mmCIF file of C-alpha atoms in Angstrom:
data_model
loop_
_atom_site.group_PDB
_atom_site.id
_atom_site.type_symbol
_atom_site.label_atom_id
_atom_site.label_comp_id
_atom_site.label_asym_id
_atom_site.label_seq_id
_atom_site.Cartn_x
_atom_site.Cartn_y
_atom_site.Cartn_z
ATOM 1 C CA MET K 1182 30.463 3.923 16.838
ATOM 2 C CA GLU K 1183 30.261 7.446 15.385
ATOM 3 C CA ILE K 1184 30.718 6.497 11.725
ATOM 4 C CA MET K 1185 31.534 10.050 10.615
ATOM 5 C CA GLU K 1186 34.795 9.942 12.579
ATOM 6 C CA PHE K 1187 36.158 6.851 10.835
ATOM 7 C CA THR K 1188 38.084 6.026 7.690
ATOM 8 C CA LEU K 1189 37.341 2.859 5.734
ATOM 9 C CA GLU K 1190 40.354 1.156 7.310
ATOM 10 C CA GLU K 1191 39.148 2.030 10.785
ATOM 11 C CA ILE K 1192 35.624 0.782 10.060
ATOM 12 C CA TYR K 1193 37.017 -2.523 8.799
ATOM 13 C CA ILE K 1194 39.281 -2.955 11.826
ATOM 14 C CA GLN K 1195 36.426 -2.004 14.154
ATOM 15 C CA SER K 1196 34.238 -4.729 12.627
ATOM 16 C CA ILE K 1197 36.958 -7.327 13.157
ATOM 17 C CA MET K 1198 37.522 -6.252 16.766
ATOM 18 C CA THR K 1199 33.848 -5.970 17.758
ATOM 19 C CA LYS K 1200 32.571 -8.808 15.548
ATOM 20 C CA ILE K 1201 29.868 -6.460 14.282
ATOM 21 C CA ALA K 1202 29.814 -6.636 10.477
ATOM 22 C CA SER K 1203 29.789 -3.428 8.414
ATOM 23 C CA VAL K 1204 27.301 -3.107 5.550
ATOM 24 C CA ILE K 1205 28.157 -0.285 3.157
ATOM 25 C CA VAL K 1206 25.214 1.033 1.123
ATOM 26 C CA GLU K 1207 24.744 3.579 -1.663
ATOM 27 C CA GLY K 1208 22.877 6.395 0.062
ATOM 28 C CA VAL K 1209 20.546 7.863 2.630
ATOM 29 C CA ASP K 1210 17.390 6.010 1.516
ATOM 30 C CA ASP K 1211 19.131 2.643 1.830
ATOM 31 C CA VAL K 1212 20.212 3.016 5.455
ATOM 32 C CA PRO K 1213 16.817 2.590 7.216
ATOM 33 C CA VAL K 1214 15.722 -0.259 4.931
ATOM 34 C CA TYR K 1215 18.881 -2.315 5.391
ATOM 35 C CA ASP K 1216 18.939 -1.478 9.092
ATOM 36 C CA SER K 1217 15.395 -2.896 9.375
ATOM 37 C CA ILE K 1218 16.407 -6.035 7.477
ATOM 38 C CA CYS K 1219 19.422 -6.500 9.749
ATOM 39 C CA SER K 1220 17.298 -5.984 12.883
ATOM 40 C CA TYR K 1221 15.539 -9.304 12.193
ATOM 41 C CA LEU K 1222 18.813 -11.232 12.059
ATOM 42 C CA ASN K 1223 20.619 -12.796 15.003
ATOM 43 C CA LYS K 1224 23.898 -10.973 14.359
ATOM 44 C CA LYS K 1225 24.803 -7.315 14.724
ATOM 45 C CA TYR K 1226 25.597 -4.975 11.864
ATOM 46 C CA TYR K 1227 26.651 -1.402 11.226
ATOM 47 C CA VAL K 1228 24.763 -0.038 8.187
ATOM 48 C CA ILE K 1229 26.777 2.837 6.749
ATOM 49 C CA ALA K 1230 26.091 5.110 3.781
ATOM 50 C CA VAL K 1231 29.305 5.183 1.746
ATOM 51 C CA GLU K 1232 29.268 8.993 1.619
ATOM 52 C CA ASN K 1233 29.801 9.041 5.395
ATOM 53 C CA ILE K 1234 33.188 7.339 5.061
ATOM 54 C CA ASP K 1235 36.131 9.688 4.775
ATOM 55 C CA GLY K 1236 37.164 10.140 1.144
ATOM 56 C CA PHE K 1237 34.038 8.659 -0.439
ATOM 57 C CA SER K 1238 30.808 10.001 -1.948
ATOM 58 C CA GLU K 1239 27.318 8.548 -2.461
ATOM 59 C CA GLY K 1240 26.416 6.014 -5.127
ATOM 60 C CA SER K 1241 27.198 2.520 -6.330
ATOM 61 C CA ALA K 1242 30.512 3.459 -7.979
ATOM 62 C CA TRP K 1243 31.833 4.607 -4.614
ATOM 63 C CA VAL K 1244 30.622 1.439 -2.875
ATOM 64 C CA ILE K 1245 32.558 -0.575 -5.455
ATOM 65 C CA LYS K 1246 35.649 1.609 -4.963
ATOM 66 C CA ALA K 1247 35.408 1.146 -1.210
ATOM 67 C CA MET K 1248 35.294 -2.623 -1.522
ATOM 68 C CA GLU K 1249 38.204 -2.582 -3.976
ATOM 69 C CA LYS K 1250 40.175 -0.612 -1.398
ATOM 70 C CA VAL K 1251 39.389 -3.189 1.289
ATOM 71 C CA LEU K 1252 40.714 -5.944 -0.978
ATOM 72 C CA SER K 1253 43.920 -3.959 -1.487
ATOM 73 C CA MET K 1254 44.567 -3.741 2.242
ATOM 74 C CA PRO K 1255 47.324 -5.950 3.700
ATOM 75 C CA THR K 1256 46.086 -9.520 4.164
ATOM 76 C CA SER K 1257 45.550 -11.025 7.594
ATOM 77 C CA ILE K 1258 44.122 -14.165 9.136
ATOM 78 C CA HIS K 1259 40.679 -12.573 8.806
ATOM 79 C CA ASP K 1260 38.572 -13.108 5.680
ATOM 80 C CA PRO K 1261 37.170 -9.664 4.749
ATOM 81 C CA LYS K 1262 33.901 -11.089 3.416
ATOM 82 C CA ASN K 1263 33.042 -12.043 7.006
ATOM 83 C CA TYR K 1264 33.328 -8.483 8.236
ATOM 84 C CA ILE K 1265 32.440 -6.019 5.496
ATOM 85 C CA LEU K 1266 30.057 -5.999 2.537
ATOM 86 C CA GLY K 1267 29.118 -3.393 -0.055
ATOM 87 C CA ILE K 1268 25.560 -3.658 -1.394
ATOM 88 C CA ILE K 1269 24.661 -2.040 -4.717
ATOM 89 C CA ASP K 1270 21.558 -1.824 -6.877
ATOM 90 C CA LYS K 1271 21.496 -3.922 -10.027
ATOM 91 C CA ASP K 1272 20.289 -0.990 -12.105
ATOM 92 C CA VAL K 1273 20.775 -2.211 -15.711
ATOM 93 C CA ARG K 1274 24.299 -3.575 -15.206
ATOM 94 C CA ASN K 1275 23.283 -6.976 -16.575
ATOM 95 C CA TYR K 1276 22.236 -5.363 -19.872
ATOM 96 C CA ARG K 1277 25.496 -3.386 -20.054
ATOM 97 C CA ASN K 1278 27.810 -6.241 -19.026
ATOM 98 C CA GLU K 1279 28.951 -4.249 -16.000
ATOM 99 C CA ILE K 1280 28.717 -6.863 -13.246
ATOM 100 C CA PRO K 1281 31.419 -6.081 -10.646
ATOM 101 C CA GLN K 1282 33.891 -8.931 -10.057
ATOM 102 C CA ASN K 1283 34.494 -8.478 -6.352
ATOM 103 C CA ASP K 1284 33.459 -10.891 -3.592
ATOM 104 C CA LEU K 1285 32.820 -7.980 -1.249
ATOM 105 C CA VAL K 1286 30.283 -6.376 -3.600
ATOM 106 C CA PHE K 1287 26.788 -7.818 -3.375
ATOM 107 C CA MET K 1288 24.555 -6.772 -6.261
ATOM 108 C CA LEU K 1289 20.777 -6.929 -5.901
ATOM 109 C CA ASN K 1290 18.941 -9.209 -8.335
ATOM 110 C CA GLN K 1291 16.307 -6.537 -9.084
ATOM 111 C CA TYR K 1292 16.773 -2.962 -10.297
ATOM 112 C CA SER K 1293 16.993 -1.537 -6.776
ATOM 113 C CA MET K 1294 15.880 -2.167 -3.211
ATOM 114 C CA GLU K 1295 12.510 -0.434 -3.797
ATOM 115 C CA SER K 1296 11.689 -2.981 -6.515
ATOM 116 C CA HIS K 1297 11.459 -5.767 -3.910
ATOM 117 C CA PHE K 1298 8.476 -4.144 -2.202
ATOM 118 C CA VAL K 1299 6.192 -4.492 -5.215
ATOM 119 C CA SER K 1300 4.768 -7.983 -4.715
ATOM 120 C CA LYS K 1301 1.681 -9.924 -3.712
ATOM 121 C CA GLU K 1302 3.341 -10.743 -0.411
ATOM 122 C CA THR K 1303 3.981 -7.095 0.423
ATOM 123 C CA LEU K 1304 0.454 -6.256 -0.679
ATOM 124 C CA LYS K 1305 -1.003 -8.339 2.161
ATOM 125 C CA GLY K 1306 0.591 -6.119 4.782
ATOM 126 C CA ILE K 1307 -0.403 -2.963 2.935
ATOM 127 C CA ILE K 1308 -4.045 -4.074 2.712
ATOM 128 C CA ASN K 1309 -4.156 -4.805 6.441
ATOM 129 C CA LYS K 1310 -3.022 -1.274 7.257
ATOM 130 C CA SER K 1311 -4.974 0.596 4.567
ATOM 131 C CA ILE K 1312 -8.590 -0.606 4.457
ATOM 132 C CA LYS K 1313 -11.203 -1.128 7.133
ATOM 133 C CA ALA K 1314 -12.327 -4.615 6.080
ATOM 134 C CA THR K 1315 -12.545 -7.333 8.701
ATOM 135 C CA SER K 1316 -10.146 -10.284 8.671
ATOM 136 C CA ASN K 1317 -12.593 -12.607 6.874
ATOM 137 C CA LEU K 1318 -12.679 -10.167 3.924
ATOM 138 C CA LYS K 1319 -8.911 -9.603 3.786
ATOM 139 C CA ASN K 1320 -8.293 -12.970 2.213
ATOM 140 C CA GLU K 1321 -6.185 -14.389 -0.605
ATOM 141 C CA ASP K 1322 -8.947 -13.732 -3.124
ATOM 142 C CA LEU K 1323 -8.876 -10.022 -2.306
ATOM 143 C CA ASN K 1324 -5.093 -10.014 -2.574
ATOM 144 C CA ASP K 1325 -5.292 -11.711 -5.990
ATOM 145 C CA PHE K 1326 -8.017 -9.335 -7.174
ATOM 146 C CA ILE K 1327 -6.019 -6.214 -6.271
ATOM 147 C CA PHE K 1328 -2.717 -7.493 -7.612
ATOM 148 C CA GLN K 1329 -4.366 -8.443 -10.894
ATOM 149 C CA LYS K 1330 -5.591 -4.856 -11.218
ATOM 150 C CA ILE K 1331 -2.021 -3.693 -10.675
ATOM 151 C CA GLN K 1332 -0.835 -6.067 -13.399
ATOM 152 C CA GLU K 1333 -3.435 -4.638 -15.764
ATOM 153 C CA SER K 1334 -2.251 -1.070 -15.161
ATOM 154 C CA ILE K 1335 1.470 -1.372 -15.931
ATOM 155 C CA SER K 1336 1.519 -0.764 -19.698
ATOM 156 C CA GLU K 1337 2.465 2.903 -19.413
ATOM 157 C CA LEU K 1338 5.350 2.363 -16.985
ATOM 158 C CA TYR K 1339 6.518 -0.623 -19.022
ATOM 159 C CA LEU K 1340 6.943 1.513 -22.169
ATOM 160 C CA TYR K 1341 8.682 4.314 -20.271
ATOM 161 C CA SER K 1342 11.073 1.782 -18.733
ATOM 162 C CA LEU K 1343 11.848 0.246 -22.125
ATOM 163 C CA GLU K 1344 12.623 3.716 -23.456
ATOM 164 C CA ALA K 1345 14.988 4.378 -20.543
ATOM 165 C CA LEU K 1346 16.640 0.965 -20.943
ATOM 166 C CA LYS K 1347 17.257 1.487 -24.649
ATOM 167 C CA GLY K 1348 18.744 4.892 -23.952
ATOM 168 C CA ALA K 1349 21.021 3.403 -21.284
ATOM 169 C CA THR K 1350 22.286 0.557 -23.458
ATOM 170 C CA ASP K 1351 22.515 2.116 -26.919
ATOM 171 C CA SER K 1352 24.821 5.142 -27.196
ATOM 172 C CA THR K 1353 23.362 5.986 -30.620
ATOM 173 C CA TYR K 1354 19.779 6.197 -29.343
ATOM 174 C CA THR K 1355 18.195 9.451 -28.173
ATOM 175 C CA ALA K 1356 15.793 8.574 -25.381
ATOM 176 C CA ASP K 1357 12.805 10.736 -24.512
ATOM 177 C CA PHE K 1358 12.675 9.284 -20.989
ATOM 178 C CA SER K 1359 15.786 8.322 -19.037
ATOM 179 C CA TYR K 1360 16.776 6.839 -15.686
ATOM 180 C CA SER K 1361 17.949 10.283 -14.587
ATOM 181 C CA TYR K 1362 14.347 11.560 -14.627
ATOM 182 C CA ASN K 1363 12.269 11.737 -11.481
ATOM 183 C CA TYR K 1364 8.962 9.885 -11.313
ATOM 184 C CA GLY K 1365 6.830 13.001 -11.829
ATOM 185 C CA ARG K 1366 7.957 13.328 -15.445
ATOM 186 C CA ILE K 1367 5.961 10.241 -16.363
ATOM 187 C CA LYS K 1368 2.958 12.591 -16.298
ATOM 188 C CA ASP K 1369 4.400 15.016 -18.857
ATOM 189 C CA PRO K 1370 1.931 14.936 -21.812
ATOM 190 C CA LEU K 1371 4.655 15.747 -24.370
ATOM 191 C CA ILE K 1372 6.786 12.826 -23.226
ATOM 192 C CA LYS K 1373 3.735 10.563 -23.250
ATOM 193 C CA GLN K 1374 2.989 11.558 -26.838
ATOM 194 C CA LYS K 1375 6.543 10.730 -27.927
ATOM 195 C CA ILE K 1376 6.539 7.369 -26.119
ATOM 196 C CA ASP K 1377 3.170 6.413 -27.643
ATOM 197 C CA ILE K 1378 4.592 7.024 -31.128
ATOM 198 C CA LYS K 1379 7.559 4.813 -30.303
ATOM 199 C CA LYS K 1380 5.435 1.990 -28.846
ATOM 200 C CA PRO K 1381 5.721 -0.434 -31.838
ATOM 201 C CA SER K 1382 9.516 -0.132 -32.016
ATOM 202 C CA LEU K 1383 9.854 -0.381 -28.223
ATOM 203 C CA LEU K 1384 7.868 -3.631 -28.187
ATOM 204 C CA ILE K 1385 10.124 -5.028 -30.924
ATOM 205 C CA TYR K 1386 13.127 -3.998 -28.819
ATOM 206 C CA ALA K 1387 11.658 -5.745 -25.759
ATOM 207 C CA ASN K 1388 11.046 -8.904 -27.766
ATOM 208 C CA SER K 1389 14.671 -8.919 -28.925
ATOM 209 C CA LEU K 1390 15.760 -9.013 -25.280
ATOM 210 C CA GLY K 1391 13.143 -11.552 -24.192
ATOM 211 C CA ILE K 1392 11.377 -8.966 -22.037
ATOM 212 C CA THR K 1393 7.613 -9.250 -21.581
ATOM 213 C CA GLU K 1394 5.056 -6.915 -20.054
ATOM 214 C CA CYS K 1395 4.760 -8.116 -16.468
ATOM 215 C CA ILE K 1396 5.679 -7.104 -12.924
ATOM 216 C CA HIS K 1397 8.721 -9.389 -13.019
ATOM 217 C CA SER K 1398 10.124 -7.507 -16.010
ATOM 218 C CA LEU K 1399 9.455 -4.137 -14.393
ATOM 219 C CA LYS K 1400 11.386 -5.229 -11.319
ATOM 220 C CA ASN K 1401 14.397 -5.625 -13.595
ATOM 221 C CA ILE K 1402 14.116 -2.697 -16.018
ATOM 222 C CA SER K 1403 12.118 -0.011 -14.228
ATOM 223 C CA LYS K 1404 13.856 2.315 -11.815
ATOM 224 C CA GLY K 1405 12.810 1.012 -8.403
ATOM 225 C CA LYS K 1406 11.609 4.396 -7.164
ATOM 226 C CA TRP K 1407 9.393 4.729 -10.263
ATOM 227 C CA LEU K 1408 7.936 1.265 -9.822
ATOM 228 C CA LEU K 1409 7.179 1.696 -6.125
ATOM 229 C CA SER K 1410 5.576 5.112 -6.688
ATOM 230 C CA TYR K 1411 3.495 3.758 -9.585
ATOM 231 C CA PHE K 1412 2.444 0.749 -7.481
ATOM 232 C CA CYS K 1413 1.372 2.902 -4.536
ATOM 233 C CA GLU K 1414 -0.479 5.475 -6.645
ATOM 234 C CA HIS K 1415 -2.521 2.761 -8.303
ATOM 235 C CA LEU K 1416 -3.147 0.988 -5.007
ATOM 236 C CA GLU K 1417 -4.694 4.150 -3.588
ATOM 237 C CA LYS K 1418 -7.072 4.331 -6.569
ATOM 238 C CA ILE K 1419 -7.930 0.631 -6.292
ATOM 239 C CA PHE K 1420 -8.583 0.940 -2.553
ATOM 240 C CA GLN K 1421 -10.844 3.945 -3.138
ATOM 241 C CA ASN K 1422 -12.897 1.885 -5.605
ATOM 242 C CA LEU K 1423 -13.261 -1.245 -3.441
ATOM 243 C CA PRO K 1424 -16.718 -0.270 -2.063
ATOM 244 C CA SER K 1425 -17.977 -0.129 -5.670
ATOM 245 C CA ASP K 1426 -16.359 -3.513 -6.374
ATOM 246 C CA CYS K 1427 -18.038 -4.898 -3.271
ATOM 247 C CA ASN K 1428 -21.452 -3.521 -4.236
ATOM 248 C CA ASN K 1429 -21.047 -4.986 -7.739
ATOM 249 C CA SER K 1430 -19.967 -8.380 -6.381
ATOM 250 C CA HIS K 1431 -16.494 -8.207 -7.944
ATOM 251 C CA ILE K 1432 -15.153 -9.216 -4.543
ATOM 252 C CA LYS K 1433 -16.689 -10.975 -1.534
ATOM 253 C CA LYS K 1434 -19.575 -8.812 -0.340
ATOM 254 C CA CYS K 1435 -19.395 -7.320 3.130
ATOM 255 C CA GLN K 1436 -22.381 -7.623 5.485
ATOM 256 C CA PHE K 1437 -23.477 -4.023 4.868
ATOM 257 C CA CYS K 1438 -23.514 -4.268 1.080
ATOM 258 C CA ILE K 1439 -25.395 -7.577 1.359
ATOM 259 C CA ASN K 1440 -28.055 -5.577 3.222
ATOM 260 C CA GLU K 1441 -27.769 -2.742 0.666
ATOM 261 C CA VAL K 1442 -26.316 -0.232 3.140
ATOM 262 C CA ILE K 1443 -23.616 0.700 0.653
ATOM 263 C CA THR K 1444 -22.505 3.853 2.510
ATOM 264 C CA LYS K 1445 -21.191 1.654 5.328
ATOM 265 C CA CYS K 1446 -19.185 -0.710 3.119
ATOM 266 C CA GLN K 1447 -16.426 -2.343 5.136
ATOM 267 C CA TYR K 1448 -13.908 -2.079 2.316
ATOM 268 C CA LYS K 1449 -13.561 1.677 2.733
ATOM 269 C CA ILE K 1450 -10.013 3.021 2.812
ATOM 270 C CA LYS K 1451 -8.944 4.239 6.242
ATOM 271 C CA GLU K 1452 -8.847 7.978 6.947
ATOM 272 C CA GLY K 1453 -5.627 9.704 5.956
ATOM 273 C CA ILE K 1454 -4.341 6.913 3.719
ATOM 274 C CA THR K 1455 -2.637 8.235 0.574
ATOM 275 C CA ASP K 1456 -0.098 6.867 -1.886
ATOM 276 C CA THR K 1457 2.606 8.348 0.381
ATOM 277 C CA THR K 1458 1.440 6.443 3.450
ATOM 278 C CA ILE K 1459 0.991 3.311 1.338
ATOM 279 C CA LYS K 1460 4.628 3.651 0.265
ATOM 280 C CA SER K 1461 5.742 3.850 3.890
ATOM 281 C CA PHE K 1462 3.673 0.727 4.652
ATOM 282 C CA ALA K 1463 5.333 -1.097 1.737
ATOM 283 C CA LEU K 1464 8.844 -0.261 2.906
ATOM 284 C CA GLU K 1465 8.037 -1.697 6.316
ATOM 285 C CA GLU K 1466 7.504 -5.168 4.833
ATOM 286 C CA VAL K 1467 11.134 -6.205 5.340
ATOM 287 C CA ILE K 1468 10.328 -9.823 6.255
ATOM 288 C CA SER K 1469 9.160 -10.524 2.692
ATOM 289 C CA THR K 1470 10.579 -13.692 1.170
ATOM 290 C CA GLU K 1471 11.761 -11.561 -1.780
ATOM 291 C CA LEU K 1472 14.513 -10.378 0.564
ATOM 292 C CA ASP K 1473 15.590 -13.866 1.655
ATOM 293 C CA TYR K 1474 18.635 -13.915 -0.631
ATOM 294 C CA ILE K 1475 19.851 -10.663 0.955
ATOM 295 C CA ARG K 1476 19.320 -12.050 4.457
ATOM 296 C CA ASN K 1477 21.215 -15.197 3.480
ATOM 297 C CA ARG K 1478 24.226 -13.164 2.354
ATOM 298 C CA LEU K 1479 24.157 -11.043 5.502
ATOM 299 C CA ASN K 1480 23.846 -14.172 7.647
ATOM 300 C CA SER K 1481 26.939 -15.611 5.959
ATOM 301 C CA MET K 1482 29.038 -12.847 7.539
ATOM 302 C CA LEU K 1483 30.892 -13.388 10.800
ATOM 303 C CA ALA K 1484 31.122 -17.090 9.934
ATOM 304 C CA ALA K 1485 33.077 -19.228 12.370
#
């Protein structure tokens, strides 16, 4: 089906006729991820960016409008939730009391899709593709060691995310870092200086909401693209330092470091691996259990 040629009504009717469910997503970055998730399921799906439907534009608001339009269509013997679904990011809707009340809108339980790929489970696949270590070295202890280092590095992003959250939920507050900013602005020294000054008040704000400094909190309050970029940047640095960790016995020593041939350490990062390639590896981990609740909702479509 050439999606660009169809209206929302035609897409809905096509799904009923072909028994291939339509999944409407916010934008271009969502299409390949959801398509990969759907490819592991036993049913067939069209994954369509909402902007490619006649009369609609990109973004969550348009996904919601599309699903509201489906509900306003004349009723039939077919239950629309079996044939069409709009998936939106959570963003900070829960903090703004903006949860859509529509059975055809499925809201993620983390800030955005990218947030789901920052986990110990995803890390296993990334490690396998990024470092040269043999299988006996790529064990759970290594996974725990690396993820703990990630946990220890999140303070900066945590404060920036609190600042953005406060700005998004308090109309009287002037935020120095907002969700509209791209990730690169986290490195602006002037912004960093302002956020550091605000640190005590931001921690009080977090405490008032029951938010603590951990990966789980970041998955809910940090923009998913920020979190994934931060995660991958720090992973590259950690991977680069693994030979030193091996030599210093911070992790299980490889056979070369045991024999003091440190230049041949098996924990070396593979050639050409950067934070960008690490990000692509992360986004390939679509069988993660963190995505089970999404798979369950997709599997509920086309019910008998």
